[in-house]
mmCIF file of C-alpha atoms in Angstrom:
data_model
loop_
_atom_site.group_PDB
_atom_site.id
_atom_site.type_symbol
_atom_site.label_atom_id
_atom_site.label_comp_id
_atom_site.label_asym_id
_atom_site.label_seq_id
_atom_site.Cartn_x
_atom_site.Cartn_y
_atom_site.Cartn_z
ATOM 1 C CA ASP I 13 11.522 -16.664 -0.105
ATOM 2 C CA ALA I 14 13.317 -13.348 -0.559
ATOM 3 C CA GLY I 15 10.093 -11.382 -0.912
ATOM 4 C CA VAL I 16 9.501 -8.580 -3.382
ATOM 5 C CA ILE I 17 12.830 -6.961 -4.243
ATOM 6 C CA GLN I 18 13.098 -3.385 -5.428
ATOM 7 C CA SER I 19 16.096 -1.469 -6.706
ATOM 8 C CA PRO I 20 17.512 1.023 -6.275
ATOM 9 C CA ARG I 21 16.488 1.757 -2.687
ATOM 10 C CA HIS I 22 17.451 5.398 -3.106
ATOM 11 C CA GLU I 23 17.943 7.475 -6.216
ATOM 12 C CA VAL I 24 18.883 11.116 -6.472
ATOM 13 C CA THR I 25 18.863 12.604 -9.931
ATOM 14 C CA GLU I 26 18.548 15.885 -11.709
ATOM 15 C CA MET I 27 15.509 17.154 -13.524
ATOM 16 C CA GLY I 28 15.354 15.881 -17.066
ATOM 17 C CA GLN I 29 17.218 12.650 -16.426
ATOM 18 C CA GLU I 30 15.744 9.223 -17.083
ATOM 19 C CA VAL I 31 14.931 7.112 -14.055
ATOM 20 C CA THR I 32 14.357 3.361 -14.078
ATOM 21 C CA LEU I 33 13.010 1.558 -11.046
ATOM 22 C CA ARG I 34 13.065 -2.220 -10.884
ATOM 23 C CA CYS I 35 10.984 -4.834 -9.170
ATOM 24 C CA LYS I 36 11.333 -8.592 -8.816
ATOM 25 C CA LEU I 37 8.152 -10.396 -7.871
ATOM 26 C CA ILE I 38 7.825 -13.251 -5.442
ATOM 27 C CA SER I 39 8.263 -16.509 -7.303
ATOM 28 C CA GLY I 40 4.891 -17.831 -8.431
ATOM 29 C CA HIS I 41 3.019 -14.562 -8.031
ATOM 30 C CA ASN I 42 1.190 -13.434 -11.157
ATOM 31 C CA SER I 43 -0.076 -9.943 -10.326
ATOM 32 C CA LEU I 44 2.109 -6.873 -9.996
ATOM 33 C CA PHE I 45 1.163 -3.426 -8.712
ATOM 34 C CA TRP I 46 3.101 -0.157 -8.759
ATOM 35 C CA TYR I 47 2.188 2.444 -6.103
ATOM 36 C CA ARG I 48 3.558 5.897 -5.390
ATOM 37 C CA GLN I 49 3.611 7.360 -1.890
ATOM 38 C CA THR I 50 3.829 11.065 -1.072
ATOM 39 C CA MET I 51 2.963 13.074 1.998
ATOM 40 C CA MET I 52 0.325 15.022 0.120
ATOM 41 C CA ARG I 53 -1.474 12.207 -1.698
ATOM 42 C CA GLY I 54 -0.695 9.111 0.330
ATOM 43 C CA LEU I 55 -0.562 5.851 -1.620
ATOM 44 C CA GLU I 56 -1.620 6.078 -5.242
ATOM 45 C CA LEU I 57 -1.968 3.107 -7.565
ATOM 46 C CA LEU I 58 -0.092 3.813 -10.783
ATOM 47 C CA ILE I 59 -0.582 0.625 -12.785
ATOM 48 C CA TYR I 60 -1.141 -3.075 -12.324
ATOM 49 C CA PHE I 61 -0.508 -6.212 -14.343
ATOM 50 C CA ASN I 62 -2.049 -9.659 -14.359
ATOM 51 C CA ASN I 63 -0.004 -12.414 -16.005
ATOM 52 C CA ASN I 64 2.339 -9.803 -17.518
ATOM 53 C CA VAL I 65 -0.526 -7.896 -19.142
ATOM 54 C CA PRO I 66 -1.240 -4.294 -18.066
ATOM 55 C CA ILE I 67 -4.809 -4.141 -16.804
ATOM 56 C CA ASP I 68 -5.234 -0.571 -15.630
ATOM 57 C CA ASP I 69 -2.758 2.252 -16.139
ATOM 58 C CA SER I 70 -5.184 5.073 -15.423
ATOM 59 C CA GLY I 71 -3.127 6.064 -12.404
ATOM 60 C CA MET I 72 -0.002 6.771 -14.429
ATOM 61 C CA PRO I 73 0.387 10.536 -14.114
ATOM 62 C CA GLU I 74 1.629 11.383 -17.585
ATOM 63 C CA ASP I 75 3.212 10.003 -20.703
ATOM 64 C CA ARG I 76 6.554 10.521 -19.028
ATOM 65 C CA PHE I 77 5.765 7.407 -16.996
ATOM 66 C CA SER I 78 5.867 3.914 -18.465
ATOM 67 C CA ALA I 79 5.893 0.427 -16.968
ATOM 68 C CA LYS I 80 6.702 -2.949 -18.427
ATOM 69 C CA MET I 81 6.775 -6.595 -17.449
ATOM 70 C CA PRO I 82 9.216 -8.255 -19.827
ATOM 71 C CA ASN I 83 8.736 -11.566 -18.038
ATOM 72 C CA ALA I 84 6.668 -13.119 -15.284
ATOM 73 C CA SER I 85 9.029 -12.213 -12.484
ATOM 74 C CA PHE I 86 10.309 -8.735 -13.302
ATOM 75 C CA SER I 87 8.965 -5.243 -13.897
ATOM 76 C CA THR I 88 10.342 -1.778 -14.557
ATOM 77 C CA LEU I 89 8.880 1.662 -14.018
ATOM 78 C CA LYS I 90 10.510 4.351 -16.102
ATOM 79 C CA ILE I 91 10.226 8.113 -15.855
ATOM 80 C CA GLN I 92 11.584 10.099 -18.769
ATOM 81 C CA PRO I 93 12.199 12.971 -18.371
ATOM 82 C CA SER I 94 11.999 13.201 -14.601
ATOM 83 C CA GLU I 95 10.718 16.308 -12.791
ATOM 84 C CA PRO I 96 10.999 17.462 -9.159
ATOM 85 C CA ARG I 97 7.309 16.707 -8.563
ATOM 86 C CA ASP I 98 8.059 13.034 -9.256
ATOM 87 C CA SER I 99 9.969 12.859 -5.975
ATOM 88 C CA ALA I 100 8.282 10.145 -3.920
ATOM 89 C CA VAL I 101 8.664 6.613 -2.662
ATOM 90 C CA TYR I 102 7.679 4.079 -5.296
ATOM 91 C CA PHE I 103 6.492 0.679 -4.155
ATOM 92 C CA CYS I 104 5.812 -2.446 -6.095
ATOM 93 C CA ALA I 105 3.714 -5.250 -4.684
ATOM 94 C CA SER I 106 2.785 -8.695 -5.905
ATOM 95 C CA ARG I 107 0.264 -11.382 -5.145
ATOM 96 C CA LEU I 108 -0.997 -14.690 -6.383
ATOM 97 C CA ALA I 109 -4.309 -13.914 -8.049
ATOM 98 C CA GLY I 110 -7.155 -16.351 -7.739
ATOM 99 C CA THR I 111 -6.236 -17.649 -4.305
ATOM 100 C CA GLY I 112 -9.005 -15.619 -2.701
ATOM 101 C CA ALA I 113 -6.687 -14.085 -0.145
ATOM 102 C CA ASN I 114 -6.128 -10.854 -2.072
ATOM 103 C CA VAL I 115 -3.116 -10.174 0.121
ATOM 104 C CA LEU I 116 -0.415 -7.966 -1.362
ATOM 105 C CA THR I 117 3.253 -8.367 -0.503
ATOM 106 C CA PHE I 118 5.162 -5.101 -0.779
ATOM 107 C CA GLY I 119 8.765 -4.385 -1.540
ATOM 108 C CA ALA I 120 10.768 -2.002 0.638
ATOM 109 C CA GLY I 121 10.327 0.838 -1.846
ATOM 110 C CA SER I 122 12.520 3.052 -3.997
ATOM 111 C CA ARG I 123 12.912 6.594 -2.706
ATOM 112 C CA LEU I 124 13.317 8.973 -5.636
ATOM 113 C CA THR I 125 14.528 12.538 -5.287
ATOM 114 C CA VAL I 126 14.567 14.704 -8.381
ATOM 115 C CA LEU I 127 16.493 17.944 -7.944
ATOM 116 C CA GLY J 12 -15.921 4.449 -6.769
ATOM 117 C CA ASP J 13 -14.544 2.508 -3.848
ATOM 118 C CA SER J 14 -12.875 4.547 -1.140
ATOM 119 C CA VAL J 15 -11.461 4.320 2.359
ATOM 120 C CA THR J 16 -11.476 7.094 4.948
ATOM 121 C CA GLN J 17 -9.369 6.850 8.058
ATOM 122 C CA MET J 18 -8.779 9.226 10.902
ATOM 123 C CA GLU J 19 -6.206 11.919 10.417
ATOM 124 C CA GLY J 20 -3.024 11.654 12.371
ATOM 125 C CA PRO J 21 -0.652 11.926 13.874
ATOM 126 C CA VAL J 22 -1.712 10.048 16.963
ATOM 127 C CA THR J 23 0.583 10.204 19.980
ATOM 128 C CA LEU J 24 0.044 7.844 22.902
ATOM 129 C CA SER J 25 1.877 6.829 26.018
ATOM 130 C CA GLU J 26 3.013 3.237 26.366
ATOM 131 C CA GLU J 27 0.235 0.885 27.546
ATOM 132 C CA ALA J 28 -2.517 3.254 26.403
ATOM 133 C CA PHE J 29 -5.536 2.013 24.458
ATOM 134 C CA LEU J 30 -5.467 2.602 20.707
ATOM 135 C CA THR J 31 -8.321 3.133 18.279
ATOM 136 C CA ILE J 32 -7.810 4.167 14.669
ATOM 137 C CA ASN J 33 -11.090 4.708 12.859
ATOM 138 C CA CYS J 34 -11.680 3.474 9.321
ATOM 139 C CA THR J 35 -14.827 3.648 7.221
ATOM 140 C CA TYR J 36 -15.295 2.553 3.651
ATOM 141 C CA THR J 37 -17.485 3.008 0.612
ATOM 142 C CA ALA J 38 -17.774 0.110 -1.774
ATOM 143 C CA THR J 39 -20.264 -1.787 -3.844
ATOM 144 C CA GLY J 40 -20.888 -5.351 -2.866
ATOM 145 C CA TYR J 41 -18.947 -7.041 -0.109
ATOM 146 C CA PRO J 42 -15.288 -6.091 -0.091
ATOM 147 C CA SER J 43 -12.465 -7.631 1.893
ATOM 148 C CA LEU J 44 -10.930 -5.268 4.431
ATOM 149 C CA PHE J 45 -7.329 -4.979 5.558
ATOM 150 C CA TRP J 46 -5.007 -3.147 7.874
ATOM 151 C CA TYR J 47 -1.428 -2.721 6.713
ATOM 152 C CA VAL J 48 1.416 -1.310 8.805
ATOM 153 C CA GLN J 49 4.480 0.562 7.574
ATOM 154 C CA TYR J 50 7.469 0.807 9.891
ATOM 155 C CA PRO J 51 10.021 3.557 9.232
ATOM 156 C CA GLY J 52 12.008 2.969 6.061
ATOM 157 C CA GLU J 53 10.107 -0.161 5.130
ATOM 158 C CA GLY J 54 7.320 -1.258 2.807
ATOM 159 C CA LEU J 55 3.807 -2.028 3.913
ATOM 160 C CA GLN J 56 3.110 -5.285 5.714
ATOM 161 C CA LEU J 57 -0.223 -6.955 6.207
ATOM 162 C CA LEU J 58 -1.321 -6.629 9.825
ATOM 163 C CA LEU J 59 -4.747 -8.255 9.686
ATOM 164 C CA LYS J 60 -7.723 -8.807 7.431
ATOM 165 C CA ALA J 61 -11.400 -9.739 7.354
ATOM 166 C CA THR J 62 -13.257 -11.045 4.349
ATOM 167 C CA LYS J 63 -16.906 -10.908 5.376
ATOM 168 C CA ALA J 64 -19.287 -9.110 7.689
ATOM 169 C CA ASP J 65 -18.775 -9.689 11.427
ATOM 170 C CA ASP J 66 -15.377 -11.287 10.873
ATOM 171 C CA LYS J 67 -12.720 -10.193 13.333
ATOM 172 C CA GLY J 68 -9.137 -9.966 12.166
ATOM 173 C CA SER J 69 -6.419 -10.086 14.793
ATOM 174 C CA ASN J 70 -2.637 -10.115 14.968
ATOM 175 C CA LYS J 71 0.046 -8.966 17.425
ATOM 176 C CA GLY J 72 -2.597 -7.765 19.873
ATOM 177 C CA PHE J 73 -4.377 -5.666 17.255
ATOM 178 C CA GLU J 74 -8.002 -6.348 16.348
ATOM 179 C CA ALA J 75 -10.552 -5.042 13.869
ATOM 180 C CA THR J 76 -14.129 -6.160 13.253
ATOM 181 C CA TYR J 77 -15.847 -5.916 9.870
ATOM 182 C CA ARG J 78 -19.061 -3.962 10.536
ATOM 183 C CA LYS J 79 -21.225 -3.852 7.464
ATOM 184 C CA GLU J 80 -24.026 -1.894 9.142
ATOM 185 C CA THR J 81 -21.662 0.992 9.852
ATOM 186 C CA THR J 82 -19.266 0.277 6.946
ATOM 187 C CA SER J 83 -16.393 0.388 9.396
ATOM 188 C CA PHE J 84 -13.242 -1.545 10.249
ATOM 189 C CA HIS J 85 -11.727 0.248 13.232
ATOM 190 C CA LEU J 86 -8.315 -0.872 14.474
ATOM 191 C CA GLU J 87 -7.852 -1.378 18.220
ATOM 192 C CA LYS J 88 -5.159 -2.459 20.604
ATOM 193 C CA GLY J 89 -5.529 -2.652 24.335
ATOM 194 C CA SER J 90 -1.989 -1.690 25.320
ATOM 195 C CA VAL J 91 0.401 -0.134 22.820
ATOM 196 C CA GLN J 92 4.167 -0.397 22.922
ATOM 197 C CA VAL J 93 6.890 1.878 21.630
ATOM 198 C CA SER J 94 7.551 -0.701 18.927
ATOM 199 C CA ASP J 95 4.029 -0.129 17.547
ATOM 200 C CA SER J 96 5.085 3.309 16.319
ATOM 201 C CA ALA J 97 4.392 3.216 12.582
ATOM 202 C CA VAL J 98 1.958 4.338 9.906
ATOM 203 C CA TYR J 99 -1.242 2.288 9.689
ATOM 204 C CA PHE J 100 -3.246 1.971 6.474
ATOM 205 C CA CYS J 101 -6.786 0.740 6.114
ATOM 206 C CA ALA J 102 -7.570 -0.816 2.725
ATOM 207 C CA LEU J 103 -10.229 -2.679 0.813
ATOM 208 C CA THR J 104 -10.537 -4.785 -2.274
ATOM 209 C CA ARG J 105 -13.465 -6.306 -4.024
ATOM 210 C CA ASN J 106 -13.755 -10.023 -3.730
ATOM 211 C CA SER J 107 -14.640 -10.498 -7.364
ATOM 212 C CA GLY J 108 -11.832 -10.462 -9.854
ATOM 213 C CA ASN J 109 -8.212 -9.551 -9.317
ATOM 214 C CA THR J 110 -8.803 -5.932 -8.338
ATOM 215 C CA PRO J 111 -6.208 -3.751 -6.652
ATOM 216 C CA LEU J 112 -6.264 -2.597 -3.054
ATOM 217 C CA VAL J 113 -7.690 0.843 -2.353
ATOM 218 C CA PHE J 114 -5.874 2.465 0.563
ATOM 219 C CA GLY J 115 -6.741 5.143 3.046
ATOM 220 C CA LYS J 116 -4.246 7.962 3.546
ATOM 221 C CA GLY J 117 -2.623 6.371 6.553
ATOM 222 C CA THR J 118 -2.467 7.302 10.230
ATOM 223 C CA ARG J 119 0.867 7.878 11.880
ATOM 224 C CA LEU J 120 1.102 6.506 15.420
ATOM 225 C CA SER J 121 3.833 7.536 17.822
ATOM 226 C CA VAL J 122 4.080 5.751 21.149
ATOM 227 C CA ILE J 123 6.225 7.345 23.812
ATOM 228 C CA ALA J 124 7.719 5.605 26.817
#
């Protein structure tokens, strides 16, 4: 199993540009979580999906952020327009809900720098 | 709401020293508790977990015991190695429903030879 795959690993962009981060879940997993990690705030949950349906997006900072799951194995997190304060490492994580283990498997992260 | 508080870092230890990283939690009901580890440039990996009171999770020489009376899940290792240098996160999730993990802020550990 290749694990949770995120792309790009690093992105440097200028303020105002659109950023799209991608995540491929582990095959068979049905829950997907997007987290953001910064020095100041640590790990923050942005949004999570169960069976492709968004369950809680209260952590999404602003309307500039949006996330989708077009199918059971893939998700995108989009920031439009991006701002310097969006600079962070963005992680997605997946798990198989209902197994009782509640163990998340994380991707390696996408480091975003907005200039 | 649910929350996790862990000791502030960074923690710097010499090789073979004893490690304790404190973690306490606030949650309704009986959550599951976890320790995740993040090595430089990588995502978080599950280190160990415990799903009910008095359970002890262990892995790679690390241990943590679920103490409901003190709402704690402290991480310990008897003899740390340079390769243990990483950021350690305590986390919890409720056992009912598919709820997300709530993480502490992380504790950076540096082990020097």
